[in-house]
CSV table of C-alpha atoms and ligand atoms in Angstrom, one decimal:
chain,number,residue,atom,x,y,z
O,254,MET,CA,81.3,69.9,88.9
O,255,PRO,CA,80.3,73.6,88.7
O,256,ARG,CA,82.8,75.9,87.1
O,257,TYR,CA,84.5,78.0,89.8
O,258,PRO,CA,86.8,81.1,89.3
O,259,ASP,CA,90.5,80.2,89.1
O,260,ARG,CA,91.4,83.0,91.5
O,261,VAL,CA,89.6,84.9,94.2
O,262,GLN,CA,90.4,88.4,95.5
O,263,ILE,CA,90.0,88.7,99.2
O,264,VAL,CA,89.2,92.1,100.7
O,265,GLU,CA,90.4,92.0,104.3
O,266,VAL,CA,88.1,94.1,106.5
O,267,GLY,CA,89.4,93.1,109.9
O,268,PRO,CA,91.1,96.4,110.9
O,269,ARG,CA,87.8,98.2,110.1
O,270,ASP,CA,84.8,96.0,110.4
O,271,GLY,CA,86.6,93.7,112.8
O,272,LEU,CA,87.6,96.3,115.2
O,273,GLN,CA,84.7,98.9,115.0
O,274,ASN,CA,82.5,96.7,117.2
O,275,GLU,CA,85.0,95.9,120.1
O,276,THR,CA,84.3,97.4,123.4
O,277,LEU,CA,87.9,97.3,124.5
O,278,PRO,CA,90.0,99.9,122.6
O,279,VAL,CA,92.8,98.5,120.5
O,280,PRO,CA,95.9,100.7,120.7
O,281,THR,CA,97.1,102.1,117.4
O,282,PRO,CA,100.5,100.3,117.5
O,283,VAL,CA,98.6,97.0,117.8
O,284,LYS,CA,96.5,97.9,114.8
O,285,ILE,CA,99.6,98.7,112.8
O,286,GLU,CA,101.2,95.3,113.8
O,287,PHE,CA,97.9,93.6,112.9
O,288,ILE,CA,98.0,95.2,109.4
O,289,ARG,CA,101.7,94.5,109.0
O,290,ARG,CA,101.0,90.8,109.5
O,291,LEU,CA,98.0,90.8,107.2
O,292,VAL,CA,100.3,92.1,104.5
O,293,SER,CA,102.8,89.4,105.3
O,294,ALA,CA,100.0,86.8,105.0
O,295,GLY,CA,99.7,87.9,101.3
O,296,LEU,CA,96.6,90.2,101.4
O,297,LYS,CA,96.5,92.9,98.8
O,298,GLN,CA,93.3,94.7,99.6
O,299,ILE,CA,92.9,95.8,103.2
O,300,GLU,CA,90.3,98.1,104.6
O,301,VAL,CA,92.1,99.8,107.4
O,302,THR,CA,89.8,102.3,109.1
O,303,SER,CA,86.8,104.7,108.7
O,304,PHE,CA,86.6,108.4,108.5
O,305,VAL,CA,83.3,108.5,110.3
O,306,HIS,CA,82.3,110.6,113.3
O,307,PRO,CA,84.6,109.5,116.2
O,308,LYS,CA,81.7,110.1,118.6
O,309,PHE,CA,79.8,107.3,117.0
O,310,VAL,CA,82.7,104.9,116.3
O,311,PRO,CA,85.4,105.8,118.9
O,312,GLN,CA,87.2,102.5,118.1
O,313,LEU,CA,88.4,104.1,114.8
O,314,ALA,CA,89.1,107.6,116.0
O,315,ASP,CA,92.8,107.1,115.3
O,316,ALA,CA,92.2,106.8,111.5
O,317,VAL,CA,94.7,109.5,110.6
O,318,GLU,CA,97.4,107.9,112.8
O,319,VAL,CA,96.7,104.5,111.4
O,320,ILE,CA,97.0,105.7,107.8
O,321,ALA,CA,100.2,107.6,108.5
O,322,ALA,CA,101.9,104.5,109.9
O,323,LEU,CA,100.8,101.9,107.3
O,324,PRO,CA,103.5,99.5,106.2
O,325,GLU,CA,104.6,99.7,102.6
O,326,GLY,CA,103.4,96.6,100.9
O,327,ASP,CA,104.2,95.5,97.4
O,328,GLY,CA,101.0,96.0,95.4
O,329,VAL,CA,98.9,96.5,98.6
O,330,CYS,CA,95.9,98.8,98.3
O,331,TYR,CA,94.6,100.2,101.6
O,332,SER,CA,91.2,101.7,101.9
O,333,SER,CA,88.9,103.5,104.3
O,334,LEU,CA,85.2,104.1,104.7
O,335,VAL,CA,83.9,107.6,104.2
O,336,PRO,CA,80.2,108.5,104.9
O,337,ASN,CA,80.1,112.0,103.5
O,338,GLU,CA,82.0,115.1,102.3
O,339,LYS,CA,83.7,115.7,105.6
O,340,GLY,CA,84.9,112.1,105.7
O,341,LEU,CA,86.2,112.5,102.2
O,342,ASP,CA,88.1,115.7,103.1
O,343,ARG,CA,89.7,113.8,106.0
O,344,ALA,CA,90.5,110.8,103.7
O,345,ILE,CA,92.1,112.9,101.0
O,346,GLU,CA,94.2,114.8,103.6
O,347,SER,CA,95.4,111.4,105.1
O,348,GLY,CA,96.7,110.3,101.8
O,349,VAL,CA,94.7,107.1,101.5
O,350,LYS,CA,94.2,106.0,97.9
O,351,ARG,CA,90.9,104.1,98.0
O,352,VAL,CA,87.7,105.0,99.8
O,353,ALA,CA,84.4,103.2,100.3
O,354,VAL,CA,81.0,104.9,100.5
O,355,PHE,CA,78.3,102.9,102.3
O,356,THR,CA,74.6,102.7,102.3
O,357,ALA,CA,72.0,100.0,102.6
O,358,ALA,CA,68.9,98.5,101.1
O,359,SER,CA,66.7,99.4,104.1
O,360,ASP,CA,65.9,102.8,105.4
O,361,THR,CA,65.7,102.1,109.1
O,362,PHE,CA,69.2,100.6,109.3
O,363,THR,CA,70.6,103.4,107.2
O,364,GLN,CA,69.0,106.0,109.5
O,365,LYS,CA,70.5,104.4,112.5
O,366,ASN,CA,73.9,103.9,110.8
O,367,ILE,CA,74.5,107.1,109.1
O,368,ARG,CA,71.5,109.3,110.0
O,369,MET,CA,70.1,109.5,106.4
O,370,THR,CA,67.6,107.5,104.4
O,371,VAL,CA,69.0,105.4,101.5
O,372,ASP,CA,67.9,108.0,99.0
O,373,GLU,CA,69.5,110.9,101.0
O,374,SER,CA,72.7,108.9,101.3
O,375,LEU,CA,72.8,108.4,97.5
O,376,ASP,CA,72.4,112.1,97.0
O,377,VAL,CA,75.2,112.7,99.5
O,378,PHE,CA,77.5,110.1,97.8
O,379,ALA,CA,77.2,111.4,94.2
O,380,PRO,CA,79.4,114.4,94.7
O,381,VAL,CA,81.6,112.5,97.1
O,382,VAL,CA,82.4,109.8,94.6
O,383,SER,CA,83.0,112.3,91.8
O,384,ARG,CA,85.3,114.4,93.9
O,385,ALA,CA,87.2,111.3,95.1
O,386,ILE,CA,87.7,110.2,91.5
O,387,ASP,CA,88.8,113.7,90.4
O,388,ALA,CA,91.3,113.6,93.3
O,389,GLY,CA,92.8,110.4,91.9
O,390,LEU,CA,91.2,108.0,94.4
O,391,THR,CA,89.3,104.8,93.5
O,392,VAL,CA,85.9,104.2,95.2
O,393,ARG,CA,84.1,101.1,96.4
O,394,GLY,CA,80.4,101.0,97.4
O,395,TYR,CA,78.8,99.0,100.1
O,396,VAL,CA,75.1,98.0,100.3
O,397,SER,CA,74.4,96.8,103.8
O,398,THR,CA,71.3,94.8,104.8
O,399,CYS,CA,71.0,93.2,101.3
O,400,PHE,CA,69.1,90.2,102.7
O,401,VAL,CA,67.7,90.8,106.1
O,402,CYS,CA,67.4,94.2,107.9
O,403,PRO,CA,67.7,94.0,111.8
O,404,TYR,CA,64.8,96.4,112.0
O,405,GLU,CA,62.6,95.7,108.9
O,406,GLY,CA,63.2,92.0,108.2
O,407,ASP,CA,63.4,90.5,104.8
O,408,VAL,CA,64.8,92.8,102.1
O,409,ASP,CA,63.4,92.9,98.6
O,410,LYS,CA,66.1,92.0,95.9
O,411,THR,CA,64.8,94.6,93.6
O,412,ARG,CA,65.7,97.3,96.2
O,413,VAL,CA,69.2,95.9,96.3
O,414,GLY,CA,69.3,96.1,92.5
O,415,THR,CA,68.3,99.7,92.4
O,416,VAL,CA,70.8,100.8,95.0
O,417,THR,CA,73.6,98.8,93.4
O,418,LYS,CA,72.9,100.3,90.0
O,419,ARG,CA,72.8,103.8,91.4
O,420,LEU,CA,76.2,103.3,93.1
O,421,LEU,CA,77.8,101.9,89.9
O,422,ALA,CA,76.3,104.8,87.8
O,423,MET,CA,78.1,107.2,90.2
O,424,GLY,CA,81.5,105.6,89.3
O,425,VAL,CA,82.2,103.2,92.2
O,426,ASP,CA,84.3,100.4,90.6
O,427,GLN,CA,82.8,97.6,92.8
O,428,VAL,CA,79.7,97.1,95.1
O,429,ALA,CA,80.0,94.9,98.2
O,430,ILE,CA,76.7,93.1,98.6
O,431,SER,CA,76.6,92.8,102.3
O,432,ASP,CA,74.9,90.5,104.7
O,433,THR,CA,75.3,92.8,107.6
O,434,THR,CA,73.2,90.6,110.0
O,435,GLY,CA,74.8,87.3,108.8
O,436,ALA,CA,71.3,85.9,108.4
O,437,ALA,CA,71.4,85.0,104.7
O,438,VAL,CA,71.4,81.4,103.5
O,439,PRO,CA,72.4,80.0,100.1
O,440,THR,CA,69.0,80.4,98.6
O,441,ASP,CA,69.0,84.1,99.5
O,442,ILE,CA,72.4,84.5,97.7
O,443,PHE,CA,71.1,82.6,94.7
O,444,GLU,CA,68.0,84.8,94.5
O,445,THR,CA,69.4,88.3,95.2
O,446,VAL,CA,72.9,87.9,93.6
O,447,GLY,CA,71.3,86.1,90.6
O,448,HIS,CA,68.9,89.0,90.2
O,449,LEU,CA,71.9,91.5,90.3
O,450,LEU,CA,73.8,89.6,87.7
O,451,ASP,CA,71.0,90.2,85.3
O,452,GLY,CA,72.5,93.4,84.0
O,453,THR,CA,75.6,93.8,86.1
O,454,PRO,CA,78.9,92.0,85.4
O,455,ALA,CA,80.1,89.7,88.2
O,456,GLU,CA,83.4,91.5,88.5
O,457,LYS,CA,81.6,94.6,89.6
O,458,LEU,CA,80.2,92.7,92.7
O,459,ALA,CA,81.8,91.5,95.9
O,460,LEU,CA,80.1,89.5,98.6
O,461,HIS,CA,80.5,90.8,102.2
O,462,LEU,CA,79.3,88.1,104.6
O,463,HIS,CA,78.9,87.7,108.3
O,464,ASP,CA,78.8,84.4,110.0
O,465,THR,CA,76.1,84.8,112.7
O,466,TYR,CA,74.4,81.5,111.9
O,467,GLY,CA,77.3,79.6,110.5
O,468,THR,CA,76.1,80.0,106.9
O,469,ALA,CA,78.8,82.3,105.4
O,470,LEU,CA,80.9,79.6,103.7
O,471,ALA,CA,77.8,78.0,102.2
O,472,ASN,CA,77.0,81.4,100.9
O,473,VAL,CA,80.5,81.8,99.4
O,474,LEU,CA,80.0,78.6,97.5
O,475,VAL,CA,76.8,79.9,95.9
O,476,GLY,CA,78.6,83.2,95.1
O,477,LEU,CA,81.4,81.2,93.4
O,478,GLU,CA,79.0,79.2,91.4
O,479,LEU,CA,77.4,82.5,90.2
O,480,GLY,CA,80.8,83.7,89.2
O,481,ILE,CA,81.5,86.1,92.1
O,482,SER,CA,85.3,86.3,92.6
O,483,THR,CA,85.7,88.9,95.3
O,484,PHE,CA,84.9,88.2,98.9
O,485,ASP,CA,85.3,90.3,102.1
O,486,ALA,CA,86.5,88.6,105.2
O,487,SER,CA,88.0,89.4,108.6
O,488,ALA,CA,91.0,87.7,110.1
O,489,GLY,CA,90.1,85.8,113.2
O,490,GLY,CA,86.4,86.1,112.4
O,491,LEU,CA,86.3,89.5,114.2
O,492,GLY,CA,83.6,91.9,113.4
O,493,GLY,CA,80.2,93.3,113.6
O,494,CYS,CA,78.3,96.5,113.2
O,495,PRO,CA,77.4,98.6,116.3
O,496,PHE,CA,74.2,99.6,114.5
O,497,ALA,CA,73.1,96.0,113.7
O,498,PRO,CA,72.0,94.4,117.0
O,499,GLY,CA,72.5,90.6,117.0
O,500,ALA,CA,75.0,90.6,114.2
O,501,SER,CA,78.2,88.7,114.8
O,502,GLY,CA,81.7,88.5,113.2
O,503,ASN,CA,82.6,88.6,109.6
O,504,LEU,CA,83.4,85.4,107.7
O,505,ALA,CA,86.9,84.5,109.0
O,506,THR,CA,89.6,85.1,106.3
O,507,GLU,CA,91.5,82.0,107.3
O,508,ASP,CA,88.4,79.8,107.1
O,509,LEU,CA,87.7,81.2,103.6
O,510,VAL,CA,91.3,80.7,102.5
O,511,TYR,CA,91.3,77.1,103.8
O,512,MET,CA,88.3,76.3,101.7
O,513,LEU,CA,89.5,78.0,98.6
O,514,ASP,CA,92.9,76.5,98.8
O,515,ARG,CA,91.5,73.0,99.1
O,516,MET,CA,89.2,73.7,96.1
O,517,GLY,CA,92.2,74.7,94.1
O,518,ILE,CA,91.2,78.3,93.9
O,519,GLU,CA,94.2,80.7,94.2
O,520,THR,CA,94.1,83.5,96.8
O,521,GLY,CA,97.8,84.3,97.4
O,522,VAL,CA,97.1,84.2,101.1
O,523,GLU,CA,98.5,81.9,103.8
O,524,VAL,CA,96.3,80.4,106.5
O,525,ALA,CA,99.0,80.1,109.2
O,526,GLU,CA,100.1,83.8,108.6
O,527,LEU,CA,96.5,84.9,108.9
O,528,VAL,CA,96.2,83.2,112.3
O,529,ASN,CA,99.5,84.8,113.2
O,530,ALA,CA,98.0,88.2,112.4
O,531,ALA,CA,94.8,87.5,114.3
O,532,ASP,CA,96.9,86.6,117.4
O,533,VAL,CA,97.8,90.3,117.7
O,534,VAL,CA,94.2,91.3,118.2
O,535,ALA,CA,93.4,88.2,120.4
O,536,GLY,CA,96.2,89.3,122.7
O,537,ALA,CA,95.0,92.9,122.9
O,538,LEU,CA,91.4,91.8,123.5
O,539,GLY,CA,92.4,89.0,125.9
O,540,ARG,CA,90.1,86.5,124.3
O,541,ALA,CA,89.7,83.6,121.9
O,542,LEU,CA,88.6,84.4,118.4
O,543,PRO,CA,85.7,82.7,116.7
O,544,SER,CA,87.4,81.5,113.5
O,545,ARG,CA,87.7,77.7,113.1
O,546,ASN,CA,91.3,77.8,112.0
O,547,TRP,CA,92.3,80.2,114.8
O,548,GLN,CA,90.8,77.7,117.3
O,549,ARG,CA,92.3,74.7,115.5
O,550,LEU,CA,95.8,76.2,115.7
O,551,ARG,CA,95.6,78.1,119.0
O,552,GLY,CA,93.0,76.3,121.0
O,553,SER,CA,92.6,78.8,123.9
O,554,CYS,CA,92.7,82.5,124.6
O,555,GLY,CA,95.6,82.0,127.0
O,556,ASP,CA,97.9,80.8,124.2
O,557,ALA,CA,97.1,83.9,122.1
O,558,ALA,CA,97.4,86.3,125.0
O,559,GLY,CA,100.9,84.9,125.6
O,560,SER,CA,102.0,85.1,122.0
O,561,VAL,CA,101.7,88.8,121.5
H,788,COA,N1,84.0,112.8,110.4
H,788,COA,C1,84.1,113.5,111.5
H,788,COA,N2,83.2,114.4,111.8
H,788,COA,C2,82.0,114.5,111.1
H,788,COA,C3,81.9,113.7,109.9
H,788,COA,C4,82.9,112.8,109.6
H,788,COA,N3,82.8,112.0,108.5
H,788,COA,N4,80.7,114.0,109.4
H,788,COA,C5,80.2,114.9,110.1
H,788,COA,N5,80.9,115.2,111.2
H,788,COA,C6,80.7,116.3,112.2
H,788,COA,C7,80.3,117.6,111.6
H,788,COA,O1,81.5,118.4,111.3
H,788,COA,C8,79.5,118.2,112.7
H,788,COA,O2,80.4,118.7,113.6
H,788,COA,P1,80.0,120.0,114.6
H,788,COA,O3,78.8,119.6,115.3
H,788,COA,O4,81.2,120.2,115.4
H,788,COA,O5,79.7,121.1,113.6
H,788,COA,C9,78.8,117.0,113.3
H,788,COA,O6,79.6,115.8,112.9
H,788,COA,C10,77.4,116.8,112.7
H,788,COA,O7,77.4,116.7,111.3
H,788,COA,P2,76.3,116.0,110.5
H,788,COA,O8,76.6,116.2,109.0
H,788,COA,O9,74.9,116.5,110.9
H,788,COA,O10,76.5,114.5,110.8
H,788,COA,P3,75.5,113.5,111.6
H,788,COA,O11,75.5,113.8,113.0
H,788,COA,O12,74.2,113.4,110.9
H,788,COA,O13,76.3,112.1,111.5
H,788,COA,C11,77.6,110.5,110.3
H,788,COA,C12,76.5,111.5,110.2
H,788,COA,C13,77.6,109.6,109.0
H,788,COA,C14,78.9,111.3,110.3
H,788,COA,C15,77.5,109.6,111.6
H,788,COA,O14,76.2,109.1,111.6
H,788,COA,C16,78.6,108.5,111.6
H,788,COA,O15,79.8,108.8,111.7
H,788,COA,N6,78.1,107.2,111.7
H,788,COA,C17,78.9,106.1,111.8
H,788,COA,C18,78.5,105.0,110.9
H,788,COA,C19,79.5,103.8,110.9
H,788,COA,O16,80.7,103.9,111.0
H,788,COA,N7,78.9,102.6,110.9
H,788,COA,C20,79.6,101.4,110.9
H,788,COA,C21,80.1,101.0,109.5
H,788,COA,S1,78.8,100.2,108.6
H,789,ZN,ZN1,80.3,94.0,107.7
């Protein structure tokens, strides 16, 4: 048997990645109830919103209100995306304690996403990261399109390595290696993450997977075998990026937790409580959610809509 980590840290991205792509607006009180239930489920790291331009991502225009109403949670760390200095100003003012900067390994996606090339974005982030750290915040970095870019196709692992190293050198404490399109398969993870681990400790890396082709859990397994012990996921399997056409939801948190539980890997998170949290969003959106465990326990959209 391969040696797996004893414990996995899950970064719940449902309130941000999950909701940023929905066409129906989700009211702020629904988001807060969603987050409250995520905390009850045992999650300790929750990305709750983004301080991006509300014109580009109107779904998260209520970032300040969300952060002001966050439930107190024992040992819970809430974070928010910031794309630039203006985003950091808004984040510091909101009182959030952890922020995440985000770039990619391909220029066309980065241009469409944040209107900068990868190099330009790294130049913008360097002062953002140092100012955030000086203000007492901690900072995570994302590298999107690490495997396949929706515009440029296959991505070179050495490019992922260069961007990851530059983010770590700025002072981010962790880089989320992101399969934005959900196209990666186990051999991609083995190749690219294996390359990154040559020089970067596993604890500095997280895997952020989408499940477009149903390969996310297989990819997690390869990540575990390589020693990765932080995985991003989204309750209900919500999610997607408005700037990555064809990409679907994140790996569902409850499906990840089910697998890890059964493998004897501790997460501190309860599947049934996660499904209970996802119900809030299913009710607001009026539709069934893609996660296997949500469907196993709820079956139809009507049940969820009635439960909220
Ligand atoms: N929050 C709110 N407003 C912002 C902002 C931020 N983080 N950054 C810039 N702005 C405002 C500026 O104040 C300026 O306003 P003005 O016209 O009233 O003076 C305007 O936006 C243009 O500023 P500029 O720096 O030129 O930004 P831009 O138009 O190049 O947009 C981003 C850059 C990053 C702000 C924008 O592309 C964005 O928000 N993208 C969303 C990315 C995302 O969330 N993707 C999904 C997650 S992966
Ligand atoms: Zn994502």
